[in-house]
Amino acid sequence: MMRFGLGLRSKFILLSSFLLLLPWLGYEYVWEMEKYLRLGQEKTLVGTTRALATALHERPKLFDQQASFLQQVVKGRDLYAYKLHNPIRLDGKLNDWQEYRPLFWFYDKQYLQQQDEQHTDADLSFSHMVGKYDKYLYAAFEVNDQDLVYRPKNSLSITGNDHLRIAMKSPTGALTSYLIATSQEGWINAFEESSLTPFAPIQGYFKQTEQGYNIELRIPLAMLGNKLGFAIIDKDNQSKQLTTISTSNLKTLNELGSVLLPSPEIERIVKGMRHSGSKIWVVDNHHRVLAQAGSIQEADGVWGNSIIEDDEQKSWWQSFEQDYLHSLYYQILTKPTNDFIDSLHDVAALQGSHIEAALAGKATSTWRLTPDNKALILSAAYPIWIGNKVMGAVIAEETTNGVRTLRNKALEKLFNVILAVLTIGTFVLFFFASRISSRVRKLRDAAENAIDPQGRVLGQIESSNARDEIGDLSRSFANIVGRLGGYTHYLENMSSRLSHELRTPVAVVRSSLESLQMENLDADSQKYLARATEGVNRLNKIITTMSEATRLEQSIANAETESFNLSQVISGCMQGYQMAYPQQKFNVELATEPLIINGVPEFIAQCLDKLINNAMEFAVQDSAIAVSLIKQHKQAILTISNQGPLLPANIGDHIFDSMVSVRSQALQQQPHLGLGLYIVRLIAQFHHGKIQAANNANQDGVIFTISLPLEH
């Protein structure tokens, strides 16, 4: 039993397993690192909210003026003054309010002060919001009113027409009311309701629209307490009754809705936290936002500042990595982006399980995805205590962009290592595989050169001394080819030996039979003598056929070629067949133009003899043998077809091999050793041509096709 070193399969499995194990282990390590970094970010963010909440504990004045002691807050009734980014230009066009459009609250018939089931939104309805900028409170009204009635000029009454009523709690705690009624489109001022005298501090603009009208107002914050309400009063020409839609009941201070203004004091406290890498919110116990600082797009946590790279001091490797490798890496990785949608941008109230828990007295945190799924946001909330009561909460938010960027940096380093290992491993495996494939190709070439397409053994295979599978295979091949060569040599020489050894006995028997024929024998003896003579003739024909192929190979080896007209040779042969076999029908179609090939005309005639003889033996009685010779491109195409038995399935080109015959016992009238078509192939190959055998298109016979190259 042959022994050799570590097998090729084991080597490949070992190397492949090692290369595949590296990225998996590295990825698992980075994933675990990211989970711990997120846990650390979560604890750090809770600590940030705790630190800020500590600065707001036990300071009731910060929340008293913000209506945080209300038992219930109702949207639409209790107003929230959003923080405006820019001052509002009072022109009635509402262009400066476009970015705040989603924040407008719509007041329809459910806010009517009088019950009217026939009322529609086209009769009277409006959208409204208030906002704060600097020292002013701005208000916008987009009113739907199909019948606008202005105040008549020089009229002392200001309530017998469409008008706006404002009610607020003053800083001293008194209920004050103001009216706005205009006689035309343009700049407007308010009137004190108690004295009907103009009140200049409240200013605005009135603009008529297709649906009704728009009103923009500016109210000084100094005159405003923590309660505010608006009412739109509509006067139709067809009716003396006034229709009122209001944000709340403006008649009594207790029923007047509250207004929440972002707290300047709390904003000053949280202002410094905007540099902490977090988005900060402070809400009261009704979830209403009192102050905020920072931007969530820039809130990437403490890890964001730790991975900033200096572009001016990049090495050549860092430049190469960024320019070429990153484009490959980030086909797999996801790069954090700040271009995401913030669903909590400019909201009046914050909701969430972590805020509910904080307002219940328990600090907690939660994770949420942005609406566009581009960022993962961590939110932490911590309660603000005044005495034994929670009056609000501090909420801090950060994206995981910093952690994800740090993870990507780790994966980039991991990919660099993997790329280096894979590159080196690839070169090693390529060298290893090239060496193996080279040895396999060498063994293949040796095997192909040792045996020709006809199965003859032409040489030996040199065995290898390598102690592996390929070496063992080469030694097996060498042994097999050696044994096959000896057996093939024996078979190749057997026919010539048999023909040589049998000729003398056959000649003796024949001469003896001829001598007996000269004797006067009885009828029975003459019959047996005739049968013996017939057997000797058949035996002689077998010996002649066995030696024919050997003689042809020897003739081909020593033949001298010449240029001749193939059409003329085929035509002459066919004329001879028609005279020799008058009982056989032939359909002959030969090209009239000369078809010049290089070869031996006698060999072509011998080849045609074999094919015609084969066709006649297999042809159905009274059927014709078709012979065709045409020119196709630079080839002469000779076809011989007959009707008769089909070729066996899957025999292919093996029908032209030596000692192969497909004749049935019924057709075995003459001795056949399967050498006829083998001789045909030898002649076709000698003339650099090809021969094919196939069943014809009608599946009722066989067609042989020989293609021979033309000289010109």
XYZ file of C-alpha atoms in Angstrom:
712
model
C 0.000 0.000 0.000
C 1.428 3.372 -1.061
C 1.931 6.023 1.612
C 2.173 9.738 0.941
C 2.060 13.087 2.746
C -0.900 15.311 3.693
C -3.594 14.962 0.983
C -4.486 17.780 -1.399
C -8.091 17.835 -0.203
C -6.992 18.165 3.411
C -4.634 20.997 2.480
C -7.351 22.936 0.661
C -9.887 22.412 3.449
C -7.387 23.503 6.079
C -6.360 26.659 4.205
C -9.942 27.586 3.249
C -11.203 27.101 6.808
C -8.408 29.274 8.143
C -9.124 32.097 5.678
C -12.880 31.970 6.312
C -12.439 31.929 10.078
C -10.619 35.279 10.183
C -13.407 37.590 8.934
C -16.036 35.798 11.013
C -14.049 36.160 14.247
C -13.220 39.789 13.446
C -16.828 40.660 12.674
C -18.078 39.021 15.872
C -15.521 40.954 17.885
C -16.492 44.312 16.305
C -20.188 43.529 16.813
C -19.632 42.844 20.499
C -17.599 46.037 20.752
C -20.451 48.038 19.195
C -22.970 46.592 21.691
C -20.770 47.634 24.628
C -20.229 51.076 23.109
C -23.991 51.547 22.785
C -24.457 50.446 26.376
C -21.817 52.956 27.437
C -23.499 55.688 25.359
C -26.817 54.875 27.021
C -25.349 55.172 30.532
C -23.522 58.376 29.615
C -26.684 59.971 28.214
C -28.673 59.100 31.334
C -25.887 60.752 33.339
C -26.193 63.884 31.181
C -29.929 64.166 31.866
C -29.328 63.574 35.562
C -26.754 66.356 35.727
C -29.072 68.840 34.017
C -32.081 67.776 36.085
C -30.047 68.405 39.236
C -29.740 72.074 38.203
C -33.559 72.308 37.875
C -34.605 70.498 41.075
C -36.513 72.474 43.750
C -37.009 75.613 41.616
C -40.809 76.053 41.456
C -40.654 79.537 39.958
C -39.292 78.085 36.735
C -42.529 76.101 36.314
C -45.179 78.270 37.962
C -45.313 80.799 35.142
C -45.403 78.012 32.564
C -48.809 76.671 33.673
C -47.202 73.436 34.771
C -49.554 73.226 37.770
C -52.608 72.724 35.542
C -54.421 69.457 36.038
C -55.093 68.993 32.313
C -53.868 70.461 29.015
C -56.181 70.387 25.966
C -54.862 70.938 22.448
C -56.567 73.807 20.692
C -57.588 75.395 23.970
C -54.192 75.559 25.661
C -51.824 77.234 23.214
C -48.129 76.685 22.698
C -45.917 79.460 21.395
C -43.389 77.810 19.096
C -39.940 79.274 18.964
C -39.616 81.102 15.630
C -36.340 81.172 13.750
C -36.890 84.658 12.306
C -39.194 87.640 12.953
C -42.481 87.592 11.047
C -43.082 90.198 8.364
C -46.602 91.488 8.907
C -48.099 91.505 5.389
C -51.006 89.057 5.650
C -49.517 86.659 3.060
C -48.427 84.053 5.651
C -45.253 83.340 3.629
C -43.083 83.393 6.755
C -45.270 80.668 8.297
C -44.812 78.090 5.516
C -42.281 75.943 7.384
C -44.644 75.887 10.383
C -47.718 74.827 8.368
C -47.884 71.333 9.947
C -48.147 73.036 13.358
C -51.332 75.018 12.537
C -54.419 73.924 14.482
C -57.736 73.844 12.641
C -60.847 75.211 14.381
C -64.163 74.048 12.907
C -67.771 73.898 14.111
C -66.889 71.893 17.241
C -65.356 75.133 18.563
C -68.605 77.101 17.945
C -69.901 79.029 20.945
C -73.489 78.485 19.717
C -74.869 75.127 18.609
C -75.669 75.121 14.873
C -75.997 71.789 13.038
C -76.312 73.567 9.676
C -72.945 75.281 10.048
C -70.216 74.365 7.516
C -66.506 75.086 7.364
C -67.099 77.460 4.454
C -69.390 79.546 6.671
C -66.680 80.047 9.259
C -63.525 78.181 10.267
C -59.881 79.044 10.678
C -56.359 77.667 11.111
C -54.165 79.239 13.747
C -50.851 79.117 15.571
C -48.754 81.370 17.804
C -44.989 81.685 17.977
C -42.373 83.548 19.959
C -39.445 85.558 18.658
C -37.380 87.911 20.797
C -39.797 90.067 22.881
C -42.928 89.477 20.816
C -45.626 86.894 20.443
C -46.752 86.424 16.827
C -50.130 84.990 15.835
C -51.427 83.876 12.434
C -55.064 83.297 11.391
C -56.198 81.835 8.071
C -59.962 82.332 8.097
C -62.553 80.709 5.826
C -65.518 83.085 5.518
C -67.723 83.108 2.455
C -69.328 86.440 3.394
C -66.759 88.991 4.584
C -68.256 92.106 6.262
C -65.930 95.060 6.933
C -66.588 97.693 9.622
C -68.309 100.683 8.025
C -66.143 103.760 7.866
C -66.881 106.435 10.466
C -68.913 103.856 12.428
C -68.602 104.102 16.190
C -69.490 100.405 16.657
C -66.797 97.814 16.036
C -68.780 94.667 16.899
C -71.484 94.764 14.216
C -69.141 93.296 11.623
C -66.490 90.573 11.259
C -63.835 91.040 13.932
C -61.223 89.285 16.090
C -61.367 89.209 19.878
C -58.279 88.677 22.048
C -58.445 87.815 25.748
C -55.401 87.401 27.978
C -54.270 87.322 31.551
C -52.085 90.306 32.320
C -48.891 89.995 34.386
C -50.885 91.421 37.322
C -53.492 88.630 37.046
C -56.338 90.672 35.479
C -58.441 89.610 32.476
C -57.980 92.024 29.572
C -59.720 91.937 26.204
C -58.984 93.562 22.846
C -60.849 93.794 19.553
C -59.599 94.049 15.997
C -62.054 95.265 13.374
C -60.994 96.900 10.124
C -62.809 98.815 7.440
C -60.419 97.797 4.686
C -57.469 95.587 3.839
C -54.163 96.751 5.284
C -52.442 97.646 8.539
C -54.499 97.156 11.699
C -54.392 98.067 15.399
C -56.334 96.726 18.337
C -59.010 98.435 20.455
C -59.400 97.975 24.174
C -62.770 96.292 24.593
C -63.601 98.117 27.825
C -63.055 101.635 26.463
C -63.073 101.061 22.665
C -59.948 103.196 22.442
C -57.088 102.273 20.086
C -54.321 100.150 21.608
C -51.121 100.705 19.619
C -48.848 97.962 21.135
C -50.902 95.228 19.393
C -50.266 95.560 15.668
C -50.995 93.492 12.605
C -52.100 93.201 9.019
C -55.421 92.208 7.460
C -55.537 90.705 3.946
C -58.575 89.500 2.055
C -58.329 86.124 0.245
C -60.537 84.011 -2.034
C -61.616 81.847 0.908
C -61.948 84.687 3.414
C -59.080 86.597 4.975
C -55.712 86.324 6.764
C -54.614 88.129 9.912
C -51.068 88.431 11.268
C -50.545 89.919 14.756
C -47.633 90.965 16.931
C -48.186 91.205 20.707
C -45.506 92.350 23.207
C -44.642 89.585 25.693
C -44.450 92.147 28.471
C -48.260 92.523 28.508
C -48.927 88.769 28.455
C -49.411 86.434 31.406
C -49.845 82.668 31.212
C -53.368 82.639 29.721
C -54.494 83.602 26.228
C -57.453 83.045 23.914
C -58.717 84.165 20.501
C -62.186 84.310 18.962
C -63.230 84.970 15.351
C -66.681 86.614 15.208
C -68.540 86.454 11.897
C -71.365 88.786 10.793
C -73.311 87.811 7.671
C -75.306 90.385 5.701
C -78.319 88.057 5.548
C -78.426 87.490 9.310
C -78.311 89.768 12.311
C -76.904 86.971 14.508
C -73.140 86.771 15.123
C -71.283 83.442 14.788
C -68.285 82.871 17.064
C -65.536 80.288 16.943
C -62.986 80.618 19.747
C -60.000 78.755 21.116
C -61.550 78.796 24.616
C -64.118 80.648 26.695
C -62.897 84.254 26.669
C -65.439 85.563 29.188
C -63.979 84.219 32.439
C -60.379 83.946 33.556
C -60.822 80.427 34.907
C -62.067 79.055 31.562
C -59.545 80.955 29.480
C -56.989 78.668 27.837
C -53.357 78.721 28.902
C -50.404 79.708 26.747
C -47.013 78.152 27.162
C -43.970 80.168 26.201
C -40.494 78.608 25.971
C -38.886 79.586 29.269
C -35.977 82.031 28.880
C -34.670 81.062 32.316
C -34.638 77.329 31.544
C -33.214 78.024 28.076
C -30.306 79.879 29.672
C -29.644 76.892 31.916
C -29.680 74.323 29.080
C -27.955 76.601 26.572
C -24.533 75.435 27.634
C -25.514 71.812 27.062
C -25.689 72.303 23.300
C -21.913 71.730 23.217
C -22.255 68.344 24.920
C -22.963 66.493 21.691
C -26.623 65.926 22.662
C -30.030 67.356 21.825
C -31.617 68.588 25.093
C -35.314 69.045 25.867
C -37.038 70.194 29.044
C -40.767 69.414 29.365
C -43.322 70.074 32.056
C -45.566 67.413 33.537
C -47.973 67.868 30.622
C -45.262 66.871 28.114
C -45.098 70.470 26.835
C -41.666 71.694 25.738
C -40.297 74.456 27.962
C -36.828 74.708 26.405
C -34.542 72.937 23.988
C -30.928 73.192 22.897
C -28.734 71.581 20.303
C -29.483 69.876 17.000
C -30.107 66.164 16.627
C -28.166 66.182 13.320
C -25.052 67.187 15.278
C -25.799 65.084 18.371
C -23.578 62.081 17.711
C -22.400 61.606 21.305
C -18.994 61.658 22.954
C -17.573 59.288 20.327
C -18.193 61.757 17.518
C -15.336 64.074 18.506
C -12.882 61.216 19.143
C -12.658 60.092 15.531
C -12.060 63.373 13.715
C -9.096 62.945 11.373
C -6.654 65.561 10.229
C -6.887 65.609 6.428
C -3.671 67.609 6.106
C -1.535 64.936 7.819
C -2.737 61.854 5.954
C -0.156 59.263 5.035
C 0.000 57.741 1.561
C -1.691 54.609 2.872
C -4.573 56.588 4.398
C -5.047 58.447 1.110
C -4.996 55.191 -0.842
C -7.414 53.604 1.604
C -9.866 56.507 1.399
C -9.676 56.897 -2.387
C -9.865 53.241 -3.396
C -10.619 50.822 -0.554
C -13.456 52.737 1.088
C -15.524 52.633 -2.102
C -15.270 48.837 -1.860
C -15.816 48.590 1.897
C -18.920 50.773 1.867
C -20.653 48.483 -0.569
C -21.156 46.383 2.581
C -20.991 48.954 5.377
C -23.539 51.719 5.902
C -22.070 55.169 6.344
C -23.836 57.271 9.023
C -25.523 60.366 7.639
C -26.806 63.585 9.144
C -29.274 63.996 6.303
C -32.252 62.400 8.015
C -35.757 63.502 8.990
C -36.228 64.579 12.613
C -39.809 63.781 13.601
C -39.449 65.887 16.791
C -38.453 69.094 15.012
C -40.385 72.051 16.457
C -42.960 70.016 18.392
C -45.063 71.436 21.180
C -45.172 68.248 23.247
C -43.019 65.166 23.504
C -44.364 61.662 23.841
C -42.695 58.366 24.565
C -42.452 55.577 27.090
C -39.214 57.001 28.511
C -40.904 60.381 29.109
C -43.897 58.700 30.740
C -41.514 56.806 33.002
C -39.544 59.971 33.863
C -42.744 61.892 34.721
C -43.634 58.931 36.933
C -40.329 59.424 38.781
C -38.084 56.835 37.074
C -35.110 57.583 34.854
C -34.992 55.453 31.719
C -33.911 55.403 28.102
C -35.200 54.086 24.792
C -34.213 53.702 21.149
C -36.127 54.867 18.093
C -35.635 54.959 14.344
C -36.110 58.116 12.335
C -39.088 58.036 9.921
C -36.766 57.560 6.928
C -34.840 54.738 8.710
C -31.540 56.551 8.155
C -30.567 57.031 11.798
C -31.031 55.321 15.160
C -31.656 57.759 18.008
C -31.080 57.112 21.696
C -33.371 59.041 24.068
C -32.904 59.296 27.836
C -35.215 61.036 30.324
C -34.728 62.047 33.967
C -37.405 63.512 36.290
C -37.319 67.046 37.735
C -38.451 67.067 41.362
C -40.057 69.905 43.303
C -40.727 68.615 46.763
C -42.276 65.178 46.374
C -43.831 65.935 43.003
C -42.422 65.515 39.520
C -42.873 68.837 37.709
C -41.127 67.954 34.486
C -38.350 65.982 32.859
C -35.059 66.470 31.075
C -34.750 64.575 27.806
C -31.468 64.129 25.970
C -31.146 62.568 22.535
C -28.162 61.366 20.536
C -27.747 59.468 17.327
C -25.588 56.380 17.151
C -23.605 57.953 14.313
C -20.537 58.293 16.515
C -20.671 54.645 17.573
C -21.404 53.516 14.027
C -18.535 55.592 12.682
C -16.222 54.090 15.300
C -17.510 50.643 14.369
C -16.865 51.380 10.702
C -13.320 52.471 11.540
C -12.763 49.188 13.353
C -14.236 47.248 10.438
C -12.053 49.206 8.016
C -8.966 48.134 9.957
C -10.325 44.589 10.084
C -10.986 44.615 6.338
C -7.444 45.882 5.745
C -6.045 42.957 7.703
C -8.392 40.506 5.984
C -7.508 41.987 2.587
C -3.809 41.592 3.332
C -4.290 38.012 4.562
C -6.498 37.146 1.604
C -4.040 38.727 -0.828
C -1.124 36.780 0.591
C -3.286 33.671 0.890
C -4.490 34.106 -2.679
C -0.943 34.325 -3.999
C 0.037 31.266 -1.960
C -3.025 29.338 -3.108
C -2.522 30.558 -6.676
C 1.054 29.330 -6.620
C -0.082 26.082 -5.030
C -2.975 25.663 -7.496
C -0.759 26.624 -10.457
C 1.747 23.987 -9.462
C -1.016 21.403 -9.091
C -2.720 22.389 -12.362
C 0.640 22.346 -14.141
C 1.268 18.818 -12.936
C -2.275 17.779 -13.873
C -1.906 19.315 -17.355
C 1.442 17.601 -17.770
C -0.133 14.273 -16.796
C -3.063 14.954 -19.144
C -0.745 15.795 -22.067
C 1.309 12.672 -21.399
C -1.863 10.549 -21.384
C -3.147 12.150 -24.596
C 0.210 11.746 -26.335
C 0.435 8.119 -25.250
C -2.837 7.130 -26.976
C -4.090 8.400 -30.319
C -7.807 9.073 -31.098
C -8.152 5.513 -32.477
C -6.958 4.002 -29.216
C -3.438 3.052 -30.308
C -0.766 3.272 -27.648
C 2.010 5.437 -29.050
C 4.323 5.694 -26.068
C 4.778 5.441 -22.312
C 3.930 7.791 -19.421
C 6.813 8.748 -17.188
C 5.844 8.061 -13.568
C 6.354 10.678 -10.864
C 8.140 10.233 -7.537
C 5.917 12.786 -5.735
C 4.346 11.413 -2.568
C 0.845 12.835 -3.066
C -2.348 11.990 -4.959
C -1.112 13.347 -8.307
C 2.130 11.388 -8.016
C 0.173 8.274 -7.140
C -2.160 8.943 -10.092
C 0.759 9.353 -12.525
C 2.242 6.048 -11.383
C -1.150 4.375 -11.853
C -1.489 5.893 -15.336
C 2.019 4.767 -16.269
C 1.260 1.240 -15.121
C -2.090 1.167 -16.967
C -0.643 2.573 -20.204
C 2.229 0.080 -20.045
C -0.109 -2.877 -19.697
C -2.511 -1.458 -22.294
C 0.381 -0.906 -24.710
C 1.472 -4.534 -24.482
C -2.053 -5.788 -25.010
C -2.686 -3.371 -27.906
C 0.578 -4.359 -29.562
C -0.465 -7.976 -29.315
C -3.865 -7.210 -30.897
C -2.339 -5.096 -33.666
C 0.034 -7.879 -34.696
C -2.435 -10.684 -34.232
C -4.167 -10.217 -37.625
C -0.908 -10.164 -39.580
C 0.376 -13.173 -37.619
C -2.877 -15.052 -38.110
C -2.993 -14.248 -41.831
C 0.640 -15.302 -42.208
C 0.233 -18.485 -40.193
C -3.066 -19.462 -41.837
C -2.057 -18.953 -45.457
C 0.135 -22.089 -45.639
C -2.478 -24.466 -44.114
C -5.174 -22.913 -46.290
C -2.984 -23.352 -49.382
C -2.382 -27.022 -48.452
C -6.086 -27.626 -47.951
C -6.959 -25.844 -51.198
C -4.401 -27.812 -53.224
C -5.657 -31.033 -51.702
C -9.233 -30.164 -52.556
C -8.231 -29.283 -56.106
C -6.521 -32.693 -56.403
C -9.640 -34.423 -55.134
C -11.776 -32.594 -57.690
C -9.740 -34.258 -60.411
C -10.737 -37.652 -59.099
C -13.906 -39.438 -60.161
C -15.951 -39.259 -56.985
C -19.561 -40.175 -56.366
C -22.283 -37.568 -56.004
C -22.237 -37.486 -52.197
C -18.478 -37.033 -52.124
C -18.702 -34.254 -54.704
C -21.248 -32.464 -52.505
C -18.967 -32.582 -49.449
C -16.016 -31.551 -51.587
C -17.938 -28.498 -52.837
C -18.851 -27.497 -49.291
C -15.218 -27.841 -48.172
C -14.070 -25.744 -51.133
C -16.605 -23.022 -50.237
C -15.373 -22.983 -46.624
C -11.756 -22.678 -47.734
C -12.696 -19.728 -49.983
C -14.455 -17.997 -47.100
C -11.469 -18.588 -44.870
C -9.186 -17.153 -47.525
C -11.393 -14.055 -47.816
C -11.176 -13.560 -44.055
C -7.385 -13.760 -44.202
C -7.336 -11.258 -47.097
C -9.594 -8.806 -45.199
C -7.444 -9.065 -42.042
C -4.313 -8.089 -43.936
C -6.004 -5.387 -46.053
C -6.003 -2.745 -43.316
C -2.357 -3.406 -42.501
C -1.395 -3.115 -46.159
C -3.398 0.114 -46.494
C -1.642 1.706 -43.500
C 1.701 0.747 -44.987
C 0.614 2.103 -48.399
C -0.544 5.385 -46.834
C 2.763 5.777 -45.060
C 4.655 5.520 -48.362
C 2.066 7.087 -50.727
C 2.920 10.035 -52.948
C 0.114 12.569 -53.401
C -0.955 14.409 -56.513
C -3.589 16.937 -57.534
C -6.589 15.407 -59.268
C -10.216 16.146 -60.148
C -12.408 14.505 -57.526
C -15.516 14.859 -59.715
C -13.887 12.845 -62.488
C -12.816 10.034 -60.124
C -16.268 9.748 -58.514
C -17.997 9.856 -61.935
C -15.816 7.056 -63.281
C -16.388 4.898 -60.251
C -20.144 5.368 -60.379
C -20.240 4.358 -64.068
C -18.425 1.146 -63.132
C -20.872 0.415 -60.288
C -23.849 0.904 -62.562
C -22.393 -1.589 -65.034
C -21.264 -4.056 -62.354
C -24.550 -3.997 -60.423
C -27.312 -3.572 -63.024
C -29.928 -4.816 -60.565
C -29.152 -1.919 -58.121
C -30.669 1.548 -58.613
C -28.399 4.596 -58.186
C -29.406 8.281 -57.940
C -26.258 10.203 -58.829
C -25.879 14.023 -58.554
C -22.324 15.170 -59.170
C -20.905 18.661 -59.479
C -20.112 19.578 -63.089
C -17.264 21.907 -62.187
C -13.792 20.478 -61.450
C -13.154 19.828 -57.728
C -9.378 19.660 -57.324
C -7.977 17.965 -54.217
C -4.529 16.723 -53.245
C -4.213 12.998 -52.552
C -4.245 9.535 -54.120
C -7.095 8.767 -56.594
C -6.793 4.996 -55.938
C -7.451 5.561 -52.232
C -10.563 7.614 -53.024
C -11.829 4.828 -55.298
C -11.143 2.249 -52.568
C -12.991 4.447 -50.032
C -15.976 4.710 -52.392
C -15.920 0.935 -52.949
C -16.293 0.343 -49.204
C -19.155 2.847 -48.836
C -21.091 1.585 -51.894
C -20.635 -2.026 -50.784
C -21.818 -1.107 -47.287
C -24.881 0.740 -48.677
C -25.807 -2.157 -50.953
C -25.639 -4.662 -48.098
C -27.946 -2.611 -45.879
C -30.276 -1.154 -48.538
C -33.909 -2.216 -48.677
C -34.748 -4.256 -51.779
C -35.695 -2.166 -54.857
C -34.599 1.045 -53.121
C -32.068 3.429 -54.683
C -28.663 4.424 -53.310
C -28.178 8.202 -53.536
C -24.700 9.567 -54.280
C -24.084 13.342 -54.224
C -20.956 15.461 -54.689
C -21.175 19.247 -54.228
C -18.903 22.169 -53.476
C -19.560 24.010 -50.232
C -17.290 26.933 -49.399
C -13.777 25.440 -49.760
C -14.889 21.861 -49.153
C -15.980 19.007 -51.406
C -18.941 17.266 -49.771
C -19.532 13.599 -50.802
C -22.671 11.896 -49.436
C -23.831 8.265 -49.834
C -27.267 7.390 -48.426
C -29.478 4.337 -48.481
C -32.821 3.272 -47.097
C -32.575 0.545 -44.520
C -31.872 -0.151 -40.818
C -30.973 2.844 -38.650
C -27.738 3.232 -36.728
C -27.762 2.033 -33.125
C -28.287 4.763 -30.544
C -25.171 6.392 -29.027
C -22.763 4.613 -31.399
C -21.448 7.950 -32.681
C -18.011 7.832 -34.329
C -17.294 4.396 -32.861
C -18.786 2.896 -36.024
C -15.486 3.807 -37.752
C -13.349 1.999 -35.159
C -11.520 -1.222 -35.978
C -13.371 -4.520 -35.383
C -16.757 -2.765 -35.029
C -19.748 -4.122 -36.991
C -23.470 -3.419 -36.675
C -24.641 -6.156 -39.075
C -27.336 -8.491 -37.865
C -27.142 -12.255 -38.347
C -29.584 -11.977 -41.278
C -27.099 -9.789 -43.175
C -24.061 -11.862 -42.250
C -23.864 -13.644 -45.635
C -20.203 -12.749 -46.156
C -17.418 -12.737 -43.550
C -16.988 -9.276 -41.951
C -14.453 -8.229 -39.347
C -15.588 -4.587 -39.004
C -12.643 -3.184 -40.977
C -14.465 -1.612 -43.948
C -15.487 1.686 -42.350
C -12.208 1.749 -40.426
C -10.415 1.804 -43.815
C -12.759 4.579 -45.008
C -11.760 6.738 -42.022
C -8.048 6.102 -42.634
C -8.436 7.307 -46.234
C -10.494 10.385 -45.200
C -7.918 11.374 -42.565
C -5.093 10.842 -45.040
C -6.758 13.449 -47.299
C -7.210 15.830 -44.279
C -10.960 15.311 -44.376
C -13.714 14.227 -42.037
C -16.362 11.511 -42.227
C -19.662 11.327 -40.356
C -22.478 8.778 -40.199
C -26.026 9.605 -39.146
C -29.630 8.608 -39.648
C -31.256 10.615 -42.431
C -33.891 13.290 -41.933
C -36.770 10.897 -42.722
C -35.469 8.342 -40.210
C -35.706 5.575 -42.806
C -32.039 5.035 -43.580
C -28.418 6.097 -43.062
C -26.314 8.790 -44.718
C -22.496 8.956 -44.795
C -20.875 12.351 -45.377
C -17.211 12.930 -46.319
C -15.819 16.478 -46.436
C -12.478 16.963 -48.221
C -10.563 20.265 -48.478
C -10.138 21.704 -51.984
C -6.905 23.148 -53.267
C -8.619 26.174 -54.830
